[in-house]
C-alpha atoms as one frame of an Amber mdcrd trajectory, in Angstrom:
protein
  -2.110  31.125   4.940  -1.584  28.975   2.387   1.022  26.655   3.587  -0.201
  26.474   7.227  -4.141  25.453   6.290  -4.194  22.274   4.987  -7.876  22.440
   3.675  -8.935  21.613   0.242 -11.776  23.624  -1.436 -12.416  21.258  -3.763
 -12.828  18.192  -1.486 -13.135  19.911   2.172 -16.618  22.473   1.634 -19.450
  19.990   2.893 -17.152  19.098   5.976 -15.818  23.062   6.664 -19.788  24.119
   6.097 -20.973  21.418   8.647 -18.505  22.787  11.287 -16.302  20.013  11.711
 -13.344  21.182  14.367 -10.360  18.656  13.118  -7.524  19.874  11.117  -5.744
  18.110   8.676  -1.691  18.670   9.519   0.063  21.007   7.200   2.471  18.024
   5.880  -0.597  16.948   4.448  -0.257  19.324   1.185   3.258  18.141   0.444
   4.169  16.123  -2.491   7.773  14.807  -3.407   7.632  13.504  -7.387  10.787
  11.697  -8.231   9.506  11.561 -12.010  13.671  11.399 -13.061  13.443   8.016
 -10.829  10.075   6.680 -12.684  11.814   7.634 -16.316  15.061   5.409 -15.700
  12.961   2.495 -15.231  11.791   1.143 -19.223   9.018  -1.085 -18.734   8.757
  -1.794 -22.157  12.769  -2.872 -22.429  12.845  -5.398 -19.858  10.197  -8.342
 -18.156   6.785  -6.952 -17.256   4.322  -8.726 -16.370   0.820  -8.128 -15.576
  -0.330  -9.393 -11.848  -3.798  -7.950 -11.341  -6.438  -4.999 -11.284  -8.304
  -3.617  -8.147 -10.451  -0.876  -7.973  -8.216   1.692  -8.842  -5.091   0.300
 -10.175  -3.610  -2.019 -12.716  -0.910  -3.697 -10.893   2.363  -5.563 -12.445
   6.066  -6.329 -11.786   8.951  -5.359 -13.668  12.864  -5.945 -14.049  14.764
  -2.980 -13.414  18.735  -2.732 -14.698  21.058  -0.374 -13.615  25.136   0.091
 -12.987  26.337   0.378  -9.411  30.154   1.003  -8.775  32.080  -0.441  -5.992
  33.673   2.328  -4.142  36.923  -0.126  -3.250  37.576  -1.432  -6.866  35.873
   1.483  -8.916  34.515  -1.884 -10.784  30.842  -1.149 -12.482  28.220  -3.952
 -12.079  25.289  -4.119 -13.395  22.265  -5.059 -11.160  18.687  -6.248 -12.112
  15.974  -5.942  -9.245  12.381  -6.602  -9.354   9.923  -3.583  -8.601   5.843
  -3.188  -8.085   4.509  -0.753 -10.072   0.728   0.233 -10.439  -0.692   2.919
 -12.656  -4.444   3.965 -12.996  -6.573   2.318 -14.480  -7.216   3.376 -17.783
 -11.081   4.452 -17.378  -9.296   6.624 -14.931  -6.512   7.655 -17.004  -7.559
  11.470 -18.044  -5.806  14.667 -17.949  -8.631  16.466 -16.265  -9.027  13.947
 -13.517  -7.453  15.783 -11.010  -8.896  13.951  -8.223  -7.129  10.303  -9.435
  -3.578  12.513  -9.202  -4.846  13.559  -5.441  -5.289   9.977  -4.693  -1.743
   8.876  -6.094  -0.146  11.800  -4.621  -1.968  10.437  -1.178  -1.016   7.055
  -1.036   3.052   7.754  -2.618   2.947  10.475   0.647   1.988   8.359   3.285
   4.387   5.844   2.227   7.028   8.359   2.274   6.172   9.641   5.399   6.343
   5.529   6.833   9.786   4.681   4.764  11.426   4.437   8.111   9.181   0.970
   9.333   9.994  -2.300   8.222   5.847  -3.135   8.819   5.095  -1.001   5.876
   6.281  -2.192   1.857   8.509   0.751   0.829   7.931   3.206  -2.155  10.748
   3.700  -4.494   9.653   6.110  -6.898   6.263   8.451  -7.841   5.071  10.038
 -10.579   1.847  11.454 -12.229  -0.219   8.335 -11.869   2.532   5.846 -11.388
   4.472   4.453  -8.393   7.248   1.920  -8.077   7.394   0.063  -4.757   8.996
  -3.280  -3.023   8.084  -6.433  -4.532   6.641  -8.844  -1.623   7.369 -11.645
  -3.201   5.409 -14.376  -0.874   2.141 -13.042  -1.614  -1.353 -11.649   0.213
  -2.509 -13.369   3.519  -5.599 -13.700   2.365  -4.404 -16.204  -0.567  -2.936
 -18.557   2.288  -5.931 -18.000   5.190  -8.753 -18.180   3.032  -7.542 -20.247
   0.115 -10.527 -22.016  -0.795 -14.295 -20.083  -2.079 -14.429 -17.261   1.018
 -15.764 -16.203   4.442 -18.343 -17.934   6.478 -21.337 -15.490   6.506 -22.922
 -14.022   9.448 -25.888 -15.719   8.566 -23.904 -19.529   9.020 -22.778 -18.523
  12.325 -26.367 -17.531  13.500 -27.800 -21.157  12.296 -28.788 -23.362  15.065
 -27.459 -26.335  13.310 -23.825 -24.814  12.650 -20.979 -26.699  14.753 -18.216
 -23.827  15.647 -16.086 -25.780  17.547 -15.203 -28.510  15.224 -16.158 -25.937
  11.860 -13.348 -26.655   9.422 -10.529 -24.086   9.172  -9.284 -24.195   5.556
  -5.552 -23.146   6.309  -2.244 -24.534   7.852  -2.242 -21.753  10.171  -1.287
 -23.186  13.668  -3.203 -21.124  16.875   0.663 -19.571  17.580   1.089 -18.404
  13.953  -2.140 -17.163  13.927  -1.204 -14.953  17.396   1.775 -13.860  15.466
   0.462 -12.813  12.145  -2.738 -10.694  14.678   0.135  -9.009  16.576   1.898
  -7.743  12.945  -0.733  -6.567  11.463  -1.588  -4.683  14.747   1.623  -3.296
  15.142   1.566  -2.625  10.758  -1.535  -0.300  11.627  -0.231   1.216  15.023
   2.772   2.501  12.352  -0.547   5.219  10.768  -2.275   5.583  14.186   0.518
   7.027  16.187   2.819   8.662  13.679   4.211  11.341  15.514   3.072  13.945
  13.603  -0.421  13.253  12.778  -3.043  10.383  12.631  -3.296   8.274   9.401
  -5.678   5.909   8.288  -5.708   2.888   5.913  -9.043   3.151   4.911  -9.236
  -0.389   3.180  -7.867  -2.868   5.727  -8.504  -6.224   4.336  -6.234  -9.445
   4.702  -5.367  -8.539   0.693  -3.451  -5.806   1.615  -0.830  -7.708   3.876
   2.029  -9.334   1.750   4.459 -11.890   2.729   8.513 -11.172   1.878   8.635
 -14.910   0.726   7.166 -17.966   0.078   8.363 -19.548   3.340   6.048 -17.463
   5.313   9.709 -16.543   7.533   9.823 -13.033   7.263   7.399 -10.144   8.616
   4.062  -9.681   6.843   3.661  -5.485   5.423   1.325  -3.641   4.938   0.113
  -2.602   1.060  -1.598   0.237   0.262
Protein backbone atom coordinates (compact mmCIF):
# COMPACT_ATOMS: atom_id res chain seq x y z
CA UNK A 1 0.00 0.00 0.00
CA UNK A 2 0.78 3.28 -0.21
CA UNK A 3 2.21 4.15 3.08
CA UNK A 4 4.08 0.84 3.63
CA UNK A 5 6.11 0.90 -0.02
CA UNK A 6 8.42 3.44 0.02
CA UNK A 7 9.20 3.34 -3.81
CA UNK A 8 9.13 6.26 -6.06
CA UNK A 9 7.88 5.86 -9.69
CA UNK A 10 9.35 8.70 -10.78
CA UNK A 11 12.93 8.10 -9.52
CA UNK A 12 12.83 4.17 -8.55
CA UNK A 13 11.74 2.37 -12.36
CA UNK A 14 15.37 1.61 -13.78
CA UNK A 15 16.34 0.16 -10.24
CA UNK A 16 12.67 -1.85 -9.59
CA UNK A 17 13.05 -3.07 -13.54
CA UNK A 18 16.69 -4.30 -12.91
CA UNK A 19 15.50 -6.38 -9.88
CA UNK A 20 17.21 -4.78 -7.19
CA UNK A 21 16.01 -6.63 -3.69
CA UNK A 22 16.64 -3.51 -1.09
CA UNK A 23 13.84 -1.55 0.27
CA UNK A 24 13.85 1.84 1.13
CA UNK A 25 12.14 2.11 4.94
CA UNK A 26 8.68 3.48 4.98
CA UNK A 27 9.89 6.70 7.13
CA UNK A 28 11.47 7.46 4.04
CA UNK A 29 8.17 9.17 2.43
CA UNK A 30 7.62 11.40 5.43
CA UNK A 31 8.01 15.06 5.37
CA UNK A 32 7.48 17.53 8.40
CA UNK A 33 7.28 21.40 6.81
CA UNK A 34 7.36 23.90 9.58
CA UNK A 35 6.66 26.72 6.84
CA UNK A 36 4.88 28.93 10.07
CA UNK A 37 8.64 28.58 11.54
CA UNK A 38 10.42 29.72 8.06
CA UNK A 39 7.69 32.82 7.80
CA UNK A 40 8.60 34.33 11.38
CA UNK A 41 12.06 34.66 10.34
CA UNK A 42 12.29 38.25 7.86
CA UNK A 43 15.41 38.04 6.10
CA UNK A 44 14.94 41.14 4.53
CA UNK A 45 14.27 43.08 8.15
CA UNK A 46 17.31 42.14 9.86
CA UNK A 47 21.42 41.29 8.89
CA UNK A 48 21.81 38.86 6.00
CA UNK A 49 24.56 38.20 4.60
CA UNK A 50 25.63 36.20 1.75
CA UNK A 51 28.44 33.34 2.63
CA UNK A 52 28.67 31.19 -0.49
CA UNK A 53 27.13 28.97 -3.39
CA UNK A 54 27.72 25.15 -3.94
CA UNK A 55 26.23 23.08 -6.32
CA UNK A 56 22.88 23.29 -5.27
CA UNK A 57 22.45 25.99 -2.82
CA UNK A 58 23.02 29.63 -2.15
CA UNK A 59 24.08 29.72 1.36
CA UNK A 60 23.92 32.87 3.94
CA UNK A 61 23.43 33.80 7.63
CA UNK A 62 20.86 35.79 9.13
CA UNK A 63 19.77 37.57 12.52
CA UNK A 64 16.73 36.24 13.85
CA UNK A 65 14.58 38.40 16.72
CA UNK A 66 12.06 37.11 18.74
CA UNK A 67 10.35 37.60 22.49
CA UNK A 68 10.88 34.86 25.04
CA UNK A 69 9.14 35.20 28.53
CA UNK A 70 10.62 34.14 31.73
CA UNK A 71 8.27 31.80 33.35
CA UNK A 72 9.48 33.18 37.10
CA UNK A 73 9.11 37.00 36.37
CA UNK A 74 6.53 36.83 33.38
CA UNK A 75 9.30 39.54 32.07
CA UNK A 76 9.45 39.49 27.96
CA UNK A 77 12.99 39.67 26.42
CA UNK A 78 13.77 39.95 23.31
CA UNK A 79 16.49 37.61 21.83
CA UNK A 80 18.52 37.87 18.53
CA UNK A 81 20.26 34.51 17.33
CA UNK A 82 22.14 33.82 14.27
CA UNK A 83 20.71 31.05 11.82
CA UNK A 84 22.08 29.19 8.39
CA UNK A 85 19.80 29.31 5.85
CA UNK A 86 20.24 28.01 2.18
CA UNK A 87 17.69 28.17 -0.59
CA UNK A 88 18.08 26.83 -4.24
CA UNK A 89 19.78 28.19 -6.41
CA UNK A 90 17.97 30.25 -8.63
CA UNK A 91 18.63 28.24 -12.06
CA UNK A 92 16.94 25.73 -9.88
CA UNK A 93 14.29 27.82 -8.56
CA UNK A 94 11.04 26.60 -10.72
CA UNK A 95 7.67 25.57 -9.80
CA UNK A 96 7.76 22.47 -11.91
CA UNK A 97 11.02 21.24 -10.54
CA UNK A 98 9.71 18.77 -8.45
CA UNK A 99 12.79 16.87 -8.13
CA UNK A 100 14.85 20.11 -6.35
CA UNK A 101 11.70 19.97 -3.59
CA UNK A 102 12.57 15.97 -3.29
CA UNK A 103 16.08 16.88 -2.61
CA UNK A 104 15.22 19.63 0.12
CA UNK A 105 12.61 17.53 1.55
CA UNK A 106 15.65 14.75 1.74
CA UNK A 107 18.26 16.49 3.33
CA UNK A 108 15.59 18.72 6.06
CA UNK A 109 14.41 14.70 6.83
CA UNK A 110 17.50 13.20 7.58
CA UNK A 111 18.40 15.98 9.74
CA UNK A 112 15.26 15.57 11.55
CA UNK A 113 15.56 12.12 11.90
CA UNK A 114 19.53 12.89 13.52
CA UNK A 115 18.26 16.05 15.81
CA UNK A 116 19.01 13.87 18.76
CA UNK A 117 23.25 13.79 18.04
CA UNK A 118 25.38 16.48 18.94
CA UNK A 119 27.86 15.11 15.74
CA UNK A 120 25.29 16.34 13.36
CA UNK A 121 24.48 20.60 12.90
CA UNK A 122 20.76 20.76 13.79
CA UNK A 123 17.84 21.92 11.48
CA UNK A 124 15.55 24.50 12.83
CA UNK A 125 13.06 25.04 10.33
CA UNK A 126 11.99 23.71 6.46
CA UNK A 127 10.12 24.89 3.90
CA UNK A 128 9.54 24.62 0.06
CA UNK A 129 13.12 25.15 -0.95
CA UNK A 130 14.40 26.74 2.19
CA UNK A 131 15.91 25.48 5.48
CA UNK A 132 17.16 27.24 8.57
CA UNK A 133 19.85 25.39 10.53
CA UNK A 134 22.72 25.98 13.38
CA UNK A 135 25.26 28.43 12.57
CA UNK A 136 28.88 26.69 13.07
CA UNK A 137 30.47 29.53 13.60
CA UNK A 138 34.36 28.27 13.46
CA UNK A 139 34.18 27.27 10.00
CA UNK A 140 34.92 24.04 7.45
CA UNK A 141 37.97 21.74 8.23
CA UNK A 142 39.01 21.92 5.09
CA UNK A 143 39.71 25.88 5.38
CA UNK A 144 42.17 25.04 8.39
CA UNK A 145 43.81 21.46 6.91
CA UNK A 146 44.28 22.49 3.54
CA UNK A 147 44.60 26.24 3.76
CA UNK A 148 46.93 26.91 1.11
CA UNK A 149 46.23 25.94 -3.15
CA UNK A 150 44.92 22.01 -2.50
CA UNK A 151 45.69 18.27 -2.40
CA UNK A 152 48.84 16.59 -3.42
CA UNK A 153 47.87 14.53 -6.53
CA UNK A 154 48.21 10.92 -6.94
CA UNK A 155 50.48 11.54 -9.57
CA UNK A 156 53.17 13.53 -6.85
CA UNK A 157 53.02 10.66 -4.63
CA UNK A 158 53.92 8.13 -7.47
CA UNK A 159 57.16 10.38 -8.50
CA UNK A 160 60.38 8.80 -7.71
CA UNK A 161 61.84 12.05 -6.69
CA UNK A 162 58.94 12.99 -4.11
CA UNK A 163 60.23 12.98 -0.31
CA UNK A 164 57.03 11.74 1.91
CA UNK A 165 58.57 11.72 5.00
CA UNK A 166 59.79 15.19 5.33
CA UNK A 167 56.77 16.50 2.50
CA UNK A 168 55.50 19.71 4.05
CA UNK A 169 52.14 19.58 5.88
CA UNK A 170 50.53 23.02 5.42
CA UNK A 171 48.49 23.04 8.80
CA UNK A 172 48.97 23.41 12.65
CA UNK A 173 47.38 20.18 13.09
CA UNK A 174 49.46 18.23 15.75
CA UNK A 175 49.51 14.02 15.04
CA UNK A 176 46.97 13.89 18.41
CA UNK A 177 44.55 16.49 16.96
CA UNK A 178 44.68 14.96 13.87
CA UNK A 179 43.62 11.33 15.74
CA UNK A 180 40.90 13.33 17.28
CA UNK A 181 39.35 15.21 14.47
CA UNK A 182 39.59 11.15 12.33
CA UNK A 183 37.72 9.66 15.33
CA UNK A 184 34.72 12.62 15.03
CA UNK A 185 34.18 12.51 11.84
CA UNK A 186 34.01 8.64 12.13
CA UNK A 187 31.75 8.64 14.83
CA UNK A 188 29.69 11.96 12.73
CA UNK A 189 29.14 9.22 9.91
CA UNK A 190 28.52 6.08 12.22
CA UNK A 191 25.37 8.62 13.42
CA UNK A 192 23.73 7.67 9.26
CA UNK A 193 25.24 4.13 9.16
CA UNK A 194 23.64 2.64 12.18
CA UNK A 195 20.51 4.67 12.77
CA UNK A 196 18.31 2.32 14.23
CA UNK A 197 15.84 2.35 11.86
CA UNK A 198 17.46 2.30 8.59
CA UNK A 199 20.86 2.96 6.82
CA UNK A 200 21.65 6.55 5.63
CA UNK A 201 24.20 7.85 3.54
CA UNK A 202 25.99 11.22 3.11
CA UNK A 203 26.67 10.92 -0.31
CA UNK A 204 29.19 13.95 -0.50
CA UNK A 205 31.69 13.40 2.32
CA UNK A 206 34.34 15.92 1.85
CA UNK A 207 36.39 17.80 4.67
CA UNK A 208 33.91 20.98 3.50
CA UNK A 209 31.15 19.52 5.01
CA UNK A 210 32.59 19.32 8.68
CA UNK A 211 32.19 22.71 10.60
CA UNK A 212 33.81 23.82 13.68
CA UNK A 213 31.39 25.43 16.72
CA UNK A 214 34.16 28.16 17.10
CA UNK A 215 37.12 29.67 16.16
CA UNK A 216 39.16 28.06 18.95
CA UNK A 217 38.91 24.75 17.35
CA UNK A 218 37.51 23.59 21.34
CA UNK A 219 34.35 22.21 20.59
CA UNK A 220 33.24 19.01 18.46
CA UNK A 221 33.48 19.25 14.67
CA UNK A 222 29.53 18.36 12.83
CA UNK A 223 28.65 17.20 10.19
CA UNK A 224 26.87 19.58 7.23
CA UNK A 225 24.79 18.40 4.80
Amino acid sequence: DYFRNSYMAYEDDAYLNGGGICRRVSWYRDQYPTCNKVHEVDPMGGDITYIASGGFNDVFTLSHTYPQNTASTSITTMMNDSLIGKQILYKYNSKDNYDCYEDVRKDALFFERLTFSPRVVDIYAYCGLVTYSEKMNGGDLEDLAVPTSGYKSEENFEEEDFDLENAAHHNDFAPAEKLILAKEMAEALSELHGYEYGVMFHGDVQLTQFLYPDKERKGRIKLND
